[in-house]
PDB file of C-alpha atoms in Angstrom:
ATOM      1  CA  UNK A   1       0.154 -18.341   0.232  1.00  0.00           C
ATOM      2  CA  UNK A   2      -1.366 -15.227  -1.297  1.00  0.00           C
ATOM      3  CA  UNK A   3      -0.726 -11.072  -1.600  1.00  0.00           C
ATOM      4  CA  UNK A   4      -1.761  -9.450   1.732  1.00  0.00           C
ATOM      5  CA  UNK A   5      -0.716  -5.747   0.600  1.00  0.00           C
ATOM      6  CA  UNK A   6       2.261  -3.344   1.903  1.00  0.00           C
ATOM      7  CA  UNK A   7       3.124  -3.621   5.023  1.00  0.00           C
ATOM      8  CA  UNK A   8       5.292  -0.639   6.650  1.00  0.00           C
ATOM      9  CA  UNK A   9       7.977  -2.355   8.574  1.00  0.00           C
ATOM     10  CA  UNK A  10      10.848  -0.079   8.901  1.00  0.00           C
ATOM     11  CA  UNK A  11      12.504   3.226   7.554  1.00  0.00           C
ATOM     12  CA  UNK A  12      15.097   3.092   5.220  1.00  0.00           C
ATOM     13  CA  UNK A  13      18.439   4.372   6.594  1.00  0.00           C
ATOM     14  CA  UNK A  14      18.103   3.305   9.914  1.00  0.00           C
ATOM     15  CA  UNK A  15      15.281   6.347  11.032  1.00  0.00           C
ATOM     16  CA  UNK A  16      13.771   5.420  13.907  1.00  0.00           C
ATOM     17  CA  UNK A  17      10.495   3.367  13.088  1.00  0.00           C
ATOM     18  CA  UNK A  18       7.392   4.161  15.363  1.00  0.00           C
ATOM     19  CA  UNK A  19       4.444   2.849  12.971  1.00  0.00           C
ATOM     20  CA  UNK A  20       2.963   6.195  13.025  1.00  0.00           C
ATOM     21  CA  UNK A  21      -0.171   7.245  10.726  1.00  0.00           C
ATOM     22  CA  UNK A  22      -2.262  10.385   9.766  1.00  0.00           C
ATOM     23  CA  UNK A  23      -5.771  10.871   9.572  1.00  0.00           C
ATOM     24  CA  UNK A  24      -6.712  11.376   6.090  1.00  0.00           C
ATOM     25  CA  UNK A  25     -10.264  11.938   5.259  1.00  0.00           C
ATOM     26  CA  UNK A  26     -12.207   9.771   2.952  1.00  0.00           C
ATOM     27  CA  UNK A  27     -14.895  11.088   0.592  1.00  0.00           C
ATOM     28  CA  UNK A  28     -18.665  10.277   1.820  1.00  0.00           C
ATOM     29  CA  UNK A  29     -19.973   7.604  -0.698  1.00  0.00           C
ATOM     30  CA  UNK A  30     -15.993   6.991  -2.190  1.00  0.00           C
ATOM     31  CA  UNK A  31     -17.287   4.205  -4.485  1.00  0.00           C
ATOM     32  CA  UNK A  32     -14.435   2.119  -3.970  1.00  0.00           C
ATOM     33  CA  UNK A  33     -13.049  -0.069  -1.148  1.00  0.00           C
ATOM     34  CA  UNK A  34     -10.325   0.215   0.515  1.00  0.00           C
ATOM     35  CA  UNK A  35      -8.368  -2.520   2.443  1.00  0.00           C
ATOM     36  CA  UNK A  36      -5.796  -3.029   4.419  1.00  0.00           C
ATOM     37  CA  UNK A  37      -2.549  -2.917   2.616  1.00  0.00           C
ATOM     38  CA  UNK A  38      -3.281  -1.130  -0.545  1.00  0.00           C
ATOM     39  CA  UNK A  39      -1.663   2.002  -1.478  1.00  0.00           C
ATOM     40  CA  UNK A  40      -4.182   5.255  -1.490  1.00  0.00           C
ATOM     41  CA  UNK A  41      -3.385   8.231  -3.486  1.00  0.00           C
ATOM     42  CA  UNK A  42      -4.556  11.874  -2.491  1.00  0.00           C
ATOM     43  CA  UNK A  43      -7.366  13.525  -4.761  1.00  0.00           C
ATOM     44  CA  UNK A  44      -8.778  16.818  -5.386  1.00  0.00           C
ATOM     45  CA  UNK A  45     -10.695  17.712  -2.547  1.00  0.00           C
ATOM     46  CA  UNK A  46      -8.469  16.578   0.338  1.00  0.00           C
ATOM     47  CA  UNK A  47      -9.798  13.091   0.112  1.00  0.00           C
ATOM     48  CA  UNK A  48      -7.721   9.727  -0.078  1.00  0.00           C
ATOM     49  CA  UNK A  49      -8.673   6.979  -2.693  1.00  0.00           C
ATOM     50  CA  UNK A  50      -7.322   3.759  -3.510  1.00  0.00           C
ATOM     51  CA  UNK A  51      -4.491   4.279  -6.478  1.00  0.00           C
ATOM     52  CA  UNK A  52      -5.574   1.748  -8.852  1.00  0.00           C
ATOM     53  CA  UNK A  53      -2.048   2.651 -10.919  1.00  0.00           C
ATOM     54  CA  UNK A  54      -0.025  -0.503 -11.494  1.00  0.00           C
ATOM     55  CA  UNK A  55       3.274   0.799 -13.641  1.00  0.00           C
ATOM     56  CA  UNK A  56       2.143   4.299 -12.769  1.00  0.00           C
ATOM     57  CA  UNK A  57       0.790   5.323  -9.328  1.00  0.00           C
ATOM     58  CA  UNK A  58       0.687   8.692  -6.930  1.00  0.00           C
ATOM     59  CA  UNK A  59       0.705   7.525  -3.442  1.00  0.00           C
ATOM     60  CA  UNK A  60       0.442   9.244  -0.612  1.00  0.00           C
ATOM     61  CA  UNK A  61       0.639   6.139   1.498  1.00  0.00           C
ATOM     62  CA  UNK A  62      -0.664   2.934   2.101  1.00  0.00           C
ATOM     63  CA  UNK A  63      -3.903   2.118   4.259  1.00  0.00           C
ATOM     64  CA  UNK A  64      -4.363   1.003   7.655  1.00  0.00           C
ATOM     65  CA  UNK A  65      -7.704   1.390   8.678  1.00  0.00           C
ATOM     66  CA  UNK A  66     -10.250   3.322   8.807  1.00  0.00           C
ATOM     67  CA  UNK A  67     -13.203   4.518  11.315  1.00  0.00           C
ATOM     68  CA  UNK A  68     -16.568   6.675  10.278  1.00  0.00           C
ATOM     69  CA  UNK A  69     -19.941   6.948  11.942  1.00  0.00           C
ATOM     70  CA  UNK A  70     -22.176   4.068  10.528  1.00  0.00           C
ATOM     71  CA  UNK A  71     -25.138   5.493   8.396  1.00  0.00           C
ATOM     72  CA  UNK A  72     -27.053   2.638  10.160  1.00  0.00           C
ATOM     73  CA  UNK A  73     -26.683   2.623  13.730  1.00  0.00           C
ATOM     74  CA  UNK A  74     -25.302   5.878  14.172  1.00  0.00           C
ATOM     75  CA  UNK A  75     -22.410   4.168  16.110  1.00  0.00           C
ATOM     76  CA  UNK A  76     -18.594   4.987  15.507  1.00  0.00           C
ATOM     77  CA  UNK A  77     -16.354   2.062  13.702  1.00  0.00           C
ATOM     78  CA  UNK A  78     -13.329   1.353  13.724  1.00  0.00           C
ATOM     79  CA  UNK A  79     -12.252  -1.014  11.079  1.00  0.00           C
ATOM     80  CA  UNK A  80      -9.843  -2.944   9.206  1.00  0.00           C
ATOM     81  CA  UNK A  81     -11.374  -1.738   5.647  1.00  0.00           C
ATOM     82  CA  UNK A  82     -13.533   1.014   3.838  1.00  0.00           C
ATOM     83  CA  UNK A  83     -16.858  -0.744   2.463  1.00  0.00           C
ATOM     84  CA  UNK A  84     -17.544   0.788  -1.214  1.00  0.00           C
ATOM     85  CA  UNK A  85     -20.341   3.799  -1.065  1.00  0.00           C
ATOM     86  CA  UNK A  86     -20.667   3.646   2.516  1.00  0.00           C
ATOM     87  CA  UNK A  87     -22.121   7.493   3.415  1.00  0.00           C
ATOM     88  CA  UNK A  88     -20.601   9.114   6.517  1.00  0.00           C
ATOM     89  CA  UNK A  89     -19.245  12.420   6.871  1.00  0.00           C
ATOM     90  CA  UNK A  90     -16.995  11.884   8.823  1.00  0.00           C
ATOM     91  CA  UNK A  91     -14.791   9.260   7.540  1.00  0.00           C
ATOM     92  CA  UNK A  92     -11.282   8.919   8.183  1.00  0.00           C
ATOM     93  CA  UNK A  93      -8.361   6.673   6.943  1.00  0.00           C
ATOM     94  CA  UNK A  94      -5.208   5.843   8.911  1.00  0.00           C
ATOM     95  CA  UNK A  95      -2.648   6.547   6.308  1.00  0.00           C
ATOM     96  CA  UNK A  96       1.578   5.292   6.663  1.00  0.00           C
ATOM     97  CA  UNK A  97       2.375   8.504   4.732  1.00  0.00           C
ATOM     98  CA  UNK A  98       5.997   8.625   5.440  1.00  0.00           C
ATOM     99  CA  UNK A  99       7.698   8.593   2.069  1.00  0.00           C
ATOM    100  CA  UNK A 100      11.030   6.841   3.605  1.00  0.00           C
ATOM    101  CA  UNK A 101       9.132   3.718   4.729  1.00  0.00           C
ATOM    102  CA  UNK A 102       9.593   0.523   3.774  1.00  0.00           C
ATOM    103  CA  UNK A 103       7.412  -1.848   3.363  1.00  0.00           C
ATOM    104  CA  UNK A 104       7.075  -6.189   3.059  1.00  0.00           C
ATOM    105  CA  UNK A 105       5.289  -7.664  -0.210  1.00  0.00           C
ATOM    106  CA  UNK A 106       4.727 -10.404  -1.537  1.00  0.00           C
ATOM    107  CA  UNK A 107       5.922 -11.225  -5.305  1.00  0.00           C
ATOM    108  CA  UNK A 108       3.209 -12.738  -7.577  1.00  0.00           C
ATOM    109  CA  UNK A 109       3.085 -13.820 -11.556  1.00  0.00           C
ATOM    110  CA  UNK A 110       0.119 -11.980 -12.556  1.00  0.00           C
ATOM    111  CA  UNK A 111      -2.893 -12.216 -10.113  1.00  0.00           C
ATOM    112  CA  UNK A 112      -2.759 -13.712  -6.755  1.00  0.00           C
ATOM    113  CA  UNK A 113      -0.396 -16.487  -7.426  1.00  0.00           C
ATOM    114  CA  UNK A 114       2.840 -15.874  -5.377  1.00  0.00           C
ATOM    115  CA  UNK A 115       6.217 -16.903  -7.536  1.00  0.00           C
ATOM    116  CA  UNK A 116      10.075 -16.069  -6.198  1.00  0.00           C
ATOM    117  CA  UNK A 117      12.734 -13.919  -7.550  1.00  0.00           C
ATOM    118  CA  UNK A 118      16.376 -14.215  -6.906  1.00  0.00           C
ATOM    119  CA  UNK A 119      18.555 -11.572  -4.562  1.00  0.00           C
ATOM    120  CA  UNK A 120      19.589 -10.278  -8.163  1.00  0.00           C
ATOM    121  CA  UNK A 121      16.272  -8.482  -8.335  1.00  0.00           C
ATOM    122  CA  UNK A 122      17.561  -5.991  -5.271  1.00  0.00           C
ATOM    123  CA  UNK A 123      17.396  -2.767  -6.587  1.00  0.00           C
ATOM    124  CA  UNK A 124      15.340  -2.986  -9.791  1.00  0.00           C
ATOM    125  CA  UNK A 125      12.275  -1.605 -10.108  1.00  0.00           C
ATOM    126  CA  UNK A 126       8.534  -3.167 -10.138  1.00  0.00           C
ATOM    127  CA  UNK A 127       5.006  -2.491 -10.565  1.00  0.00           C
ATOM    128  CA  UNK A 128       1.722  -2.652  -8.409  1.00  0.00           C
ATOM    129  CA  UNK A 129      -0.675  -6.338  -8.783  1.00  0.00           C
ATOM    130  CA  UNK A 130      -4.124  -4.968  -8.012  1.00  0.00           C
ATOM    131  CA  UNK A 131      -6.338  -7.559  -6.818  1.00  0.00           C
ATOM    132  CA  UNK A 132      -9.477  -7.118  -5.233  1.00  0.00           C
ATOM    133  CA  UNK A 133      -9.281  -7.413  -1.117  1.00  0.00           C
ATOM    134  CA  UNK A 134     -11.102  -9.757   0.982  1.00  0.00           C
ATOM    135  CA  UNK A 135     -14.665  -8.234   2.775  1.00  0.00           C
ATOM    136  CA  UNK A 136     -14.209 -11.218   5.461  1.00  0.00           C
ATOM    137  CA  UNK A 137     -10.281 -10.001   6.474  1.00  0.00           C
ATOM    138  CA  UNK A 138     -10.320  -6.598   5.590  1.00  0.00           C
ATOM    139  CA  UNK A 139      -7.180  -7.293   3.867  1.00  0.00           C
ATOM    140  CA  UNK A 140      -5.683  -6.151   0.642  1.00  0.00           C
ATOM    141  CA  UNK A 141      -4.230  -8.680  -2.111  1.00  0.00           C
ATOM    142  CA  UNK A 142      -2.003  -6.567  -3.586  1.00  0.00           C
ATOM    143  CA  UNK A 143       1.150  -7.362  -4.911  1.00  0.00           C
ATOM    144  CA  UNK A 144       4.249  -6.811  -6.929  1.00  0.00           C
ATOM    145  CA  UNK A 145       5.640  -8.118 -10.313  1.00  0.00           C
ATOM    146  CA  UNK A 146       8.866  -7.596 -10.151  1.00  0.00           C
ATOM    147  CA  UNK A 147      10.854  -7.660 -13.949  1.00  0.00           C
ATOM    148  CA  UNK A 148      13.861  -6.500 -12.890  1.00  0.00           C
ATOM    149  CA  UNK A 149      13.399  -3.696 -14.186  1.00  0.00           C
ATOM    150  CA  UNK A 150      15.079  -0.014 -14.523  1.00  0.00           C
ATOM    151  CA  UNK A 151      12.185   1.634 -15.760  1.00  0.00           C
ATOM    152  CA  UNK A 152      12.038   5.274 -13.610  1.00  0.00           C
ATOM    153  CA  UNK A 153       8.376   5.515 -13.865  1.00  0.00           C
ATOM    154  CA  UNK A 154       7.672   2.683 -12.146  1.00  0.00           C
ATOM    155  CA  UNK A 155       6.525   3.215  -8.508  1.00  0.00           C
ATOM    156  CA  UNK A 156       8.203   0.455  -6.486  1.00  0.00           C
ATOM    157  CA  UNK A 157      11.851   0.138  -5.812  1.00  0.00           C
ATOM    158  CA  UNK A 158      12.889  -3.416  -4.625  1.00  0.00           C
ATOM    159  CA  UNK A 159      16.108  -2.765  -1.728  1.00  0.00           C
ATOM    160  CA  UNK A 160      15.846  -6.355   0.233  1.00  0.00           C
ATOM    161  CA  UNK A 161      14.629  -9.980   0.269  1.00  0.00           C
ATOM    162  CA  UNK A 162      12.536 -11.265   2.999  1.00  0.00           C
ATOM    163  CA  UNK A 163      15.282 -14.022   3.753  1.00  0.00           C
ATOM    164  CA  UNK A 164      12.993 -16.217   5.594  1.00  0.00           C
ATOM    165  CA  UNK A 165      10.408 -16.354   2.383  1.00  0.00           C
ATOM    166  CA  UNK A 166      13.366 -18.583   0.583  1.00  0.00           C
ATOM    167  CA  UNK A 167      12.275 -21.687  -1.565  1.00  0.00           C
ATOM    168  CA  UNK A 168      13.897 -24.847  -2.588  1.00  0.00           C
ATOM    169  CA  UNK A 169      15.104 -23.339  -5.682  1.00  0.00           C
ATOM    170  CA  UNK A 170      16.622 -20.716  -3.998  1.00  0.00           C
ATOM    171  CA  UNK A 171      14.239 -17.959  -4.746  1.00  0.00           C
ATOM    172  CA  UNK A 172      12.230 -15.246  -2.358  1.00  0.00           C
ATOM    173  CA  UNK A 173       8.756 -14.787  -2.725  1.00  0.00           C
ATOM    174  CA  UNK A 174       8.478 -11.695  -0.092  1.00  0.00           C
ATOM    175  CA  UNK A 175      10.726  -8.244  -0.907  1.00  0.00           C
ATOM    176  CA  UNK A 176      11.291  -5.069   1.199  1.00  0.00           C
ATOM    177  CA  UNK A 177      10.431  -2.348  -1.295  1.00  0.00           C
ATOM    178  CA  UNK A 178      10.124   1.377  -0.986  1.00  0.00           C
ATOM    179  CA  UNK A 179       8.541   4.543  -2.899  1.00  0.00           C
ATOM    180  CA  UNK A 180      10.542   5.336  -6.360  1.00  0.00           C
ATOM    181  CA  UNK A 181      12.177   8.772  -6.421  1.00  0.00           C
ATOM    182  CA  UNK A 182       9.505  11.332  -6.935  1.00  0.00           C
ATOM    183  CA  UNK A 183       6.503   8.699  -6.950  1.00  0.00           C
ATOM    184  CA  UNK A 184       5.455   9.425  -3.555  1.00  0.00           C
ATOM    185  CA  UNK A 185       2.993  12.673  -3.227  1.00  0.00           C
ATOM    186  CA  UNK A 186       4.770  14.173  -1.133  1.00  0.00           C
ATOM    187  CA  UNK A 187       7.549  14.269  -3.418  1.00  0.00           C
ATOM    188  CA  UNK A 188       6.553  15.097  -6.759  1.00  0.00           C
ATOM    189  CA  UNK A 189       6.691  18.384  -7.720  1.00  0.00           C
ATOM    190  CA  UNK A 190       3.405  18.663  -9.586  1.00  0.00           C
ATOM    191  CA  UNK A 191       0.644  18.188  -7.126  1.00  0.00           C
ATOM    192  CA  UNK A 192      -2.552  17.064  -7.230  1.00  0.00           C
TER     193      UNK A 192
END
């Protein structure tokens, strides 16, 4: 009923698929939240932020998580989202970096309103919805428009349907997508 993010399900090609992460460090204070779900991009520094890029984006990955000493208790959390300006040194995110994973999304119109696209949208090309995530889930609410597009510089490629997402009219409303071809960070030749 609504965009819940990226979620890595598989590897494309038939690589075995173990759901592994890396640690990626986030920035003490990184003003923006992070939830689970939305697609992070590596900055200068070493840090990870949330890529706010919609028809342009650098990934590195997409975020799962999180855990940092809290600046109140002094206690270690583990959690499901990064809380804006939160300051702990020792902040970590748990990152699906692998640029051969695939991942479920949901297709919306515009905002948060999920709408369905036809199998004839396989292997066109889309952009990033970025909503704002939920504080009470931890969740993201980003999603994909997809135009059917061949536009290269976009940073989703569509290569499925969810088949068990189909409406009356015959439409999906939930795609297995993947990086574009030099998108992901650890492809592109230019760096940070």
């Amino acid at each position: 009923s609504a965009p819940y993010g990226l979620r890595p399900i598989n590897l494309i090609g038939g690589q075995v698929f173990a759901g592994s992460t890396r640690q990626m460090f986030i920035a003490s204070g990184e003003g923006t939240s992070i939830f689970y779900g939305d697609v992070v991009k590596l900055v200068a520094g070493g840090t990870i932020r949330k890529d706010v890029g919609t028809d342009a984006a650098t990934p590195v990955g997409v975020f799962l998580g999180c855990s940092y000493t809290s600046p109140s208790t002094n206690q270690k959390i583990f959690a499901q989202y990064w809380p804006a300006s939160t300051v702990a040194a020792d902040a970590t995110g748990y990152v699906s970096d692998d640029p051969d994973t695939l991942f479920k999304v949901a297709i919306v119109s515009g905002t948060t309103t999920i709408t369905g696209k036809t199998i004839a949208v396989i292997g066109s090309n889309a952009v990033l919805v970025q909503n704002a995530g939920s504080t009470t889930t931890g969740d993201s609410a980003v999603g994909i428009i997809a135009p059917d597009a061949t536009t290269s510089t976009f940073p989703i490629r569509i290569v499925d349907v969810v088949a068990e997402t189909t409406n009356a009219s015959g439409s999906y409303t939930e795609v297995i997508v993947k990086w574009n071809q030099g998108m992901h960070m650890y492809l592109n030749p230019t760096g940070i």
